[in-house]
Amino acid sequence: MNDSAARRQLGTSDLQVSAVGLGCWPISGVSSLGVTDQQSLATIHAALEAGINFFDTAYSYGYDGEADRLLATVLAGRRGDVVLASKVGIYFDAARQRVVDGTPETILEHSRTVLRRLRVEQIDLMYLHQPDPRVPIEESAGAMAEVVRCGWARYAAVSNVDAQQLSRFQSECPVVAVQPPFNMLQQQSVEKIRETCLQQQIGIACYWVLMKGLLAGKLARDHQFHPQDRRLTYEIYQGQAWQRSQDLLDKLRELAGELGCTVAQLVIAWTLHQPGISVALCGAKRPEQIEETAAAMPIRLDEKQLASIDRWLEDLRSP
Ligand SMILES: NC(=O)c1ccc[n+]([C@@H]2O[C@H](COP(=O)([O-])OP(=O)(O)OC[C@H]3O[C@@H](n4cnc5c(N)ncnc54)[C@H](OP(=O)(O)O)[C@@H]3O)[C@@H](O)[C@H]2O)c1
């Protein structure tokens, strides 16, 4: 097995996953612009070719399971080669509004539907997508435990929780992984749970590693966004935050040049060197994006390079 195909154990599970996972939100076509089935299918193929075996989808990736159906098309006959993760407890209603629903009935129904769409009898990892403020988290966790008991998922996991929510969830349903947002510019969610995860050997599969493309370093300071580009709604894509991120990217570009890699690869490699991080989930809608992203897996950064980046990030935080 070459270095880029080296696997990491996910938490205490026996799942062996690639350090970069393919995030399937962009191919759902809900918010990314210019998504086509042809390009999405090519992206999934390219991920496999590049040594990725970990695929992250969800009940709500598409208004009607679009990401799952694309995955099922490519992965038919390759079930044994991949680790499939999905999430339940969020859906889009008839008006295409996003609804968080952590009731046990919905969790069980979403789980059955996910299996049907993916055309598998069991998936490897099922997350509660997000705690539902209207439902005690122990109740949602109880349903997730039931999903595992039924054999629909090998392991349970939970996404978007703080330390207290994680502990309450675990009182009803042990997890092998969590899924928080995490990137150079947004580390708070992981900081809240890192110690617990390290102590209990819970894997962290983090998302927004590239902050939806910002940290891929290809959006110039004066990039003209399409008016319908939803990234403009994120604070980090606006005003001073945008300018400061671009200042960081200038420095990252220089270091990436010295290392002979791209900014996206440097950012992902840095992420994979952070304590407790098991997997960087990276979204893509075109093959060349995931090819670039996957090539970050074998990159090793030394102490000096890591310290330089940490210093730049520290400078960014100081007023
Ligand atoms: N648990 C949760 O609540 C949650 C929430 C969000 C995401 N996730 C998971 O985490 C995954 C990652 O998040 P994400 O997909 O939203 O964002 P992301 O990985 O931070 O960014 C993906 C976007 O970055 C751009 N990109 C990717 N590779 C690139 C490259 N090599 N060069 C230039 N641009 C590149 C593409 O956007 P353009 O082509 O449009 O520029 C792509 O759609 C998701 O797909 C999903 O599986 C989970």
Coordinates of C-alpha atoms and ligand atoms in Angstrom, one line a residue:
M1 CA 0.0 0.0 0.0
N2 CA 1.5 3.4 -0.9
D3 CA 1.6 6.2 1.6
S4 CA -1.3 8.1 0.1
A5 CA -3.5 5.0 0.6
A6 CA -2.4 4.5 4.2
R7 CA -5.5 4.1 6.4
R8 CA -6.3 5.5 9.8
Q9 CA -8.3 3.6 12.4
L10 CA -11.5 5.6 13.2
G11 CA -11.8 5.9 17.0
T12 CA -12.1 2.5 18.7
S13 CA -13.9 1.0 15.7
D14 CA -12.3 -1.5 13.3
L15 CA -13.0 1.0 10.4
Q16 CA -9.8 1.8 8.5
V17 CA -10.3 5.0 6.6
S18 CA -8.4 7.3 4.3
A19 CA -7.2 10.5 6.0
V20 CA -9.1 12.5 3.4
G21 CA -12.8 11.6 3.0
L22 CA -15.0 12.7 0.2
G23 CA -17.7 15.0 1.5
C24 CA -20.7 14.6 -0.7
W25 CA -22.6 17.9 0.1
P26 CA -21.4 19.7 -3.1
I27 CA -22.7 16.9 -5.4
S28 CA -26.1 17.1 -3.8
G29 CA -26.5 20.3 -5.8
V30 CA -28.4 22.2 -3.1
S31 CA -26.0 25.1 -2.6
S32 CA -23.0 24.5 -4.9
L33 CA -23.3 26.1 -8.3
G34 CA -22.8 24.4 -11.7
V35 CA -23.2 20.8 -10.4
T36 CA -23.8 18.2 -13.0
D37 CA -24.4 14.4 -12.6
Q38 CA -21.6 13.7 -15.1
Q39 CA -19.1 15.7 -13.1
S40 CA -20.3 14.4 -9.8
L41 CA -20.0 10.7 -10.9
A42 CA -16.5 11.5 -12.3
T43 CA -15.6 13.1 -8.9
I44 CA -16.6 9.9 -7.0
H45 CA -14.6 7.8 -9.4
A46 CA -11.6 10.1 -9.1
A47 CA -11.8 9.9 -5.3
L48 CA -11.6 6.1 -5.4
E49 CA -8.7 6.3 -7.9
A50 CA -6.9 8.7 -5.7
G51 CA -6.9 6.3 -2.7
I52 CA -10.0 7.7 -0.9
N53 CA -12.2 5.0 0.7
F54 CA -14.2 7.1 3.1
F55 CA -17.5 8.7 1.8
D56 CA -19.5 11.1 3.8
T57 CA -23.2 11.6 2.9
A58 CA -26.4 12.4 4.7
Y59 CA -30.2 12.0 4.4
S60 CA -30.3 15.7 3.6
Y61 CA -27.7 15.8 0.9
G62 CA -30.1 16.6 -1.8
Y63 CA -33.8 17.5 -1.7
D64 CA -34.5 13.9 -2.6
G65 CA -31.3 11.9 -1.8
E66 CA -29.4 13.1 -4.9
A67 CA -25.9 12.5 -3.3
D68 CA -26.9 9.0 -2.1
R69 CA -28.1 8.0 -5.6
L70 CA -24.9 9.2 -7.3
L71 CA -22.8 7.3 -4.7
A72 CA -24.9 4.1 -5.2
T73 CA -24.3 4.3 -8.9
V74 CA -20.5 4.3 -8.6
L75 CA -20.2 2.1 -5.5
A76 CA -22.4 -0.8 -6.7
G77 CA -20.2 -3.8 -6.5
R78 CA -17.5 -2.0 -4.6
R79 CA -19.1 -2.1 -1.1
G80 CA -16.2 -4.0 0.4
D81 CA -13.7 -1.4 -0.7
V82 CA -15.3 1.6 1.0
V83 CA -16.4 2.9 4.3
L84 CA -19.8 4.6 4.1
A85 CA -20.9 7.2 6.6
S86 CA -24.3 9.0 6.6
K87 CA -26.3 11.3 8.9
V88 CA -29.9 11.4 9.9
G89 CA -32.1 14.0 11.6
I90 CA -32.2 16.8 9.0
Y91 CA -34.4 17.0 5.9
F92 CA -35.7 19.6 3.5
D93 CA -39.5 20.0 3.6
A94 CA -41.8 20.5 0.6
A95 CA -40.9 24.2 0.6
R96 CA -37.3 23.2 0.5
Q97 CA -36.7 24.6 4.0
R98 CA -34.1 22.8 6.1
V99 CA -35.7 21.1 9.1
V100 CA -33.8 19.7 12.1
D101 CA -35.8 16.7 13.5
G102 CA -34.2 14.4 16.1
T103 CA -37.3 12.5 17.0
P104 CA -36.8 8.7 17.2
E105 CA -39.4 8.1 14.5
T106 CA -37.6 10.4 12.1
I107 CA -34.2 8.9 12.9
L108 CA -35.4 5.4 12.2
E109 CA -37.2 6.4 9.1
H110 CA -34.3 8.4 7.7
S111 CA -32.0 5.4 8.4
R112 CA -34.2 3.0 6.5
T113 CA -34.4 5.4 3.6
V114 CA -30.6 6.0 3.5
L115 CA -30.0 2.3 3.2
R116 CA -32.6 2.0 0.4
R117 CA -31.1 4.9 -1.6
L118 CA -27.5 3.7 -1.2
R119 CA -28.7 0.1 -2.1
V120 CA -26.9 -1.5 0.9
E121 CA -28.2 -3.5 3.9
Q122 CA -25.9 -1.8 6.4
I123 CA -23.7 1.2 6.4
D124 CA -20.5 1.6 8.5
L125 CA -21.2 4.8 10.4
M126 CA -24.4 6.7 11.1
Y127 CA -24.3 10.1 12.7
L128 CA -27.0 12.1 14.4
H129 CA -26.6 15.1 12.1
Q130 CA -27.3 17.8 14.7
P131 CA -29.0 17.9 18.1
D132 CA -32.6 18.9 17.9
P133 CA -33.3 21.6 20.5
R134 CA -36.9 20.4 20.8
V135 CA -35.9 16.8 21.6
P136 CA -33.7 15.7 24.6
I137 CA -30.5 14.5 23.1
E138 CA -30.7 11.3 25.2
E139 CA -33.9 10.5 23.2
S140 CA -32.2 11.0 19.9
A141 CA -29.2 9.0 21.1
G142 CA -31.5 6.1 22.1
A143 CA -32.8 5.9 18.6
M144 CA -29.3 6.0 17.2
A145 CA -28.5 3.0 19.5
E146 CA -31.5 1.3 18.0
V147 CA -30.2 1.9 14.5
V148 CA -27.0 0.0 15.5
R149 CA -29.0 -2.8 17.3
C150 CA -31.1 -3.3 14.1
G151 CA -27.9 -3.8 12.2
W152 CA -28.5 -0.8 9.9
A153 CA -25.2 0.8 10.9
R154 CA -22.1 -0.9 12.3
Y155 CA -21.3 2.1 14.5
A156 CA -23.1 5.3 15.8
A157 CA -21.6 8.8 15.7
V158 CA -22.8 12.3 16.4
S159 CA -22.1 15.6 14.6
N160 CA -22.2 19.3 15.8
V161 CA -22.1 18.7 19.5
D162 CA -20.2 20.4 22.4
A163 CA -18.6 18.4 25.2
Q164 CA -21.8 18.3 27.4
Q165 CA -24.0 17.2 24.5
L166 CA -21.5 14.5 23.6
S167 CA -21.4 13.2 27.2
R168 CA -25.3 13.2 27.3
F169 CA -25.4 11.4 23.9
Q170 CA -22.9 8.8 25.1
S171 CA -25.0 8.0 28.2
E172 CA -27.5 6.3 25.8
C173 CA -25.3 5.5 22.8
P174 CA -21.6 5.1 22.6
V175 CA -19.9 6.7 19.6
V176 CA -16.8 6.0 17.7
A177 CA -16.6 9.4 15.9
V178 CA -17.8 13.0 16.0
Q179 CA -18.1 15.4 13.1
P180 CA -17.4 19.1 13.9
P181 CA -16.4 22.0 11.6
F182 CA -12.6 22.7 11.8
N183 CA -10.1 24.6 9.7
M184 CA -7.2 27.0 10.3
L185 CA -9.6 29.9 10.8
Q186 CA -12.3 28.1 12.8
Q187 CA -11.0 25.9 15.5
Q188 CA -13.4 26.6 18.4
S189 CA -15.8 23.6 17.9
V190 CA -13.0 21.1 18.1
E191 CA -11.4 22.9 21.0
K192 CA -14.6 22.2 23.0
I193 CA -14.4 18.4 22.5
R194 CA -10.8 17.6 21.7
E195 CA -9.8 16.5 25.3
T196 CA -12.8 14.3 25.6
C197 CA -12.2 12.7 22.2
L198 CA -8.5 12.1 23.0
Q199 CA -9.3 10.6 26.4
Q200 CA -12.0 8.3 25.0
Q201 CA -10.4 7.6 21.7
I202 CA -13.3 9.1 19.7
G203 CA -12.3 9.8 16.1
I204 CA -12.8 13.4 14.8
A205 CA -13.8 13.6 11.1
C206 CA -13.8 17.3 10.6
Y207 CA -15.6 19.3 7.9
W208 CA -15.1 22.7 6.2
V209 CA -11.3 22.1 6.1
L210 CA -11.2 24.3 3.0
M211 CA -13.9 26.6 4.3
K212 CA -15.9 26.0 1.2
G213 CA -13.0 26.8 -1.1
L214 CA -11.6 29.9 0.7
L215 CA -8.6 27.9 2.0
A216 CA -8.0 26.3 -1.4
G217 CA -6.3 29.6 -2.1
K218 CA -7.7 30.0 -5.6
L219 CA -10.2 32.7 -4.9
A220 CA -8.3 36.0 -5.4
R221 CA -8.7 38.9 -3.0
D222 CA -10.8 40.7 -5.6
H223 CA -12.8 37.6 -6.7
Q224 CA -16.1 38.5 -8.1
F225 CA -18.6 36.1 -6.6
H226 CA -21.7 35.0 -8.5
P227 CA -24.6 36.9 -6.9
Q228 CA -26.2 33.5 -6.1
D229 CA -23.1 32.1 -4.4
R230 CA -24.2 31.3 -0.9
R231 CA -20.7 31.6 0.4
L232 CA -21.2 35.3 0.5
T233 CA -23.5 34.8 3.5
Y234 CA -20.7 33.5 5.6
E235 CA -19.0 36.2 7.8
I236 CA -15.6 34.9 6.8
Y237 CA -16.3 35.7 3.2
Q238 CA -17.0 39.4 4.1
G239 CA -15.2 42.6 4.9
Q240 CA -12.2 42.5 7.2
A241 CA -12.4 38.8 7.9
W242 CA -12.0 38.2 4.1
Q243 CA -9.0 40.5 3.9
R244 CA -7.3 38.9 6.9
S245 CA -7.9 35.4 5.4
Q246 CA -6.3 36.6 2.2
D247 CA -3.3 37.9 4.3
L248 CA -2.9 34.4 5.7
L249 CA -3.2 32.9 2.2
D250 CA -0.4 35.0 0.9
K251 CA 1.9 33.5 3.6
L252 CA 0.6 30.0 2.9
R253 CA 1.2 30.4 -0.8
E254 CA 4.8 31.1 -0.1
L255 CA 5.3 28.1 2.2
A256 CA 3.4 25.9 -0.3
G257 CA 5.7 27.1 -3.0
E258 CA 8.8 26.0 -0.9
L259 CA 7.2 22.6 -0.2
G260 CA 6.2 22.1 -3.8
C261 CA 2.5 21.6 -3.0
T262 CA -0.6 23.7 -3.4
V263 CA -2.2 25.8 -0.8
A264 CA -5.2 23.4 -0.5
Q265 CA -2.7 20.5 0.1
L266 CA -0.8 22.5 2.7
V267 CA -4.0 23.4 4.5
I268 CA -5.2 19.8 4.6
A269 CA -1.8 18.5 5.6
W270 CA -1.7 21.0 8.5
T271 CA -5.2 19.8 9.5
L272 CA -4.2 16.2 9.6
H273 CA -1.3 17.0 11.9
Q274 CA -3.5 18.6 14.5
P275 CA -4.1 16.5 17.7
G276 CA -7.1 14.3 17.7
I277 CA -8.0 14.9 14.0
S278 CA -8.6 11.5 12.3
V279 CA -10.0 12.6 9.0
A280 CA -10.3 15.7 6.9
L281 CA -13.7 15.6 5.1
C282 CA -13.3 17.6 1.8
G283 CA -16.1 18.4 -0.5
A284 CA -15.6 18.4 -4.3
K285 CA -17.8 18.6 -7.3
R286 CA -15.1 18.2 -10.0
P287 CA -12.5 15.3 -10.3
E288 CA -9.5 17.7 -10.3
Q289 CA -10.6 19.1 -7.0
I290 CA -10.6 15.8 -5.2
E291 CA -7.4 14.7 -7.0
E292 CA -5.7 17.7 -5.6
T293 CA -7.1 17.3 -2.2
A294 CA -6.3 13.5 -1.9
A295 CA -2.7 14.2 -2.8
A296 CA -2.3 16.0 0.5
M297 CA -2.5 12.7 2.4
P298 CA 1.2 11.8 2.2
I299 CA 2.5 15.3 2.9
R300 CA 4.5 15.6 6.2
L301 CA 5.1 18.9 7.9
D302 CA 8.0 19.4 10.3
E303 CA 7.9 21.1 13.6
K304 CA 9.3 24.4 12.2
Q305 CA 6.7 24.5 9.4
L306 CA 3.8 23.8 11.8
A307 CA 5.1 26.4 14.3
S308 CA 5.3 29.0 11.5
I309 CA 1.7 28.4 10.6
D310 CA 0.6 28.5 14.2
R311 CA 2.3 31.8 14.6
W312 CA 0.6 33.3 11.6
L313 CA -2.8 32.1 13.0
E314 CA -1.9 33.6 16.3
D315 CA -1.1 36.9 14.6
L316 CA -4.4 36.8 12.9
R317 CA -6.3 36.4 16.2
S318 CA -4.6 39.3 17.8
P319 CA -6.4 42.6 17.2
Ligands
LIG1 N1 -22.0 17.5 9.8 C1 -22.3 18.6 9.2 O1 -23.2 19.4 9.7 C2 -21.6 19.1 8.0 C3 -21.7 20.4 7.5 C4 -21.0 20.8 6.4 C5 -20.2 19.8 5.7 N2 -20.2 18.5 6.1 C6 -19.4 17.5 5.4 O2 -18.1 17.9 5.2 C7 -17.8 18.0 3.8 C8 -17.0 19.2 3.5 O3 -17.7 20.4 3.6 P1 -18.1 21.3 2.3 O4 -18.1 20.4 1.1 O5 -19.3 22.0 2.7 O6 -16.9 22.3 2.2 P2 -15.3 22.3 2.0 O7 -14.8 20.9 1.9 O8 -14.7 23.2 2.9 O9 -15.2 23.0 0.5 C9 -15.6 22.3 -0.6 C10 -15.6 23.3 -1.8 O10 -14.3 23.8 -1.9 C11 -14.0 24.0 -3.3 N3 -12.8 23.1 -3.5 C12 -12.7 21.8 -3.1 N4 -11.5 21.4 -3.6 C13 -10.9 22.4 -4.2 C14 -9.7 22.5 -4.9 N5 -8.8 21.5 -4.9 N6 -9.4 23.7 -5.5 C15 -10.3 24.7 -5.4 N7 -11.5 24.6 -4.8 C16 -11.8 23.5 -4.2 C17 -15.2 23.6 -4.1 O11 -16.1 24.7 -4.3 P3 -16.3 25.4 -5.7 O12 -15.9 24.5 -6.8 O13 -17.7 25.8 -5.6 O14 -15.4 26.6 -5.6 C18 -15.9 22.6 -3.1 O15 -17.3 22.5 -3.3 C19 -19.2 18.1 3.1 O16 -19.2 17.8 1.8 C20 -20.0 17.1 4.0 O17 -19.7 15.8 3.7 C21 -20.9 18.1 7.3

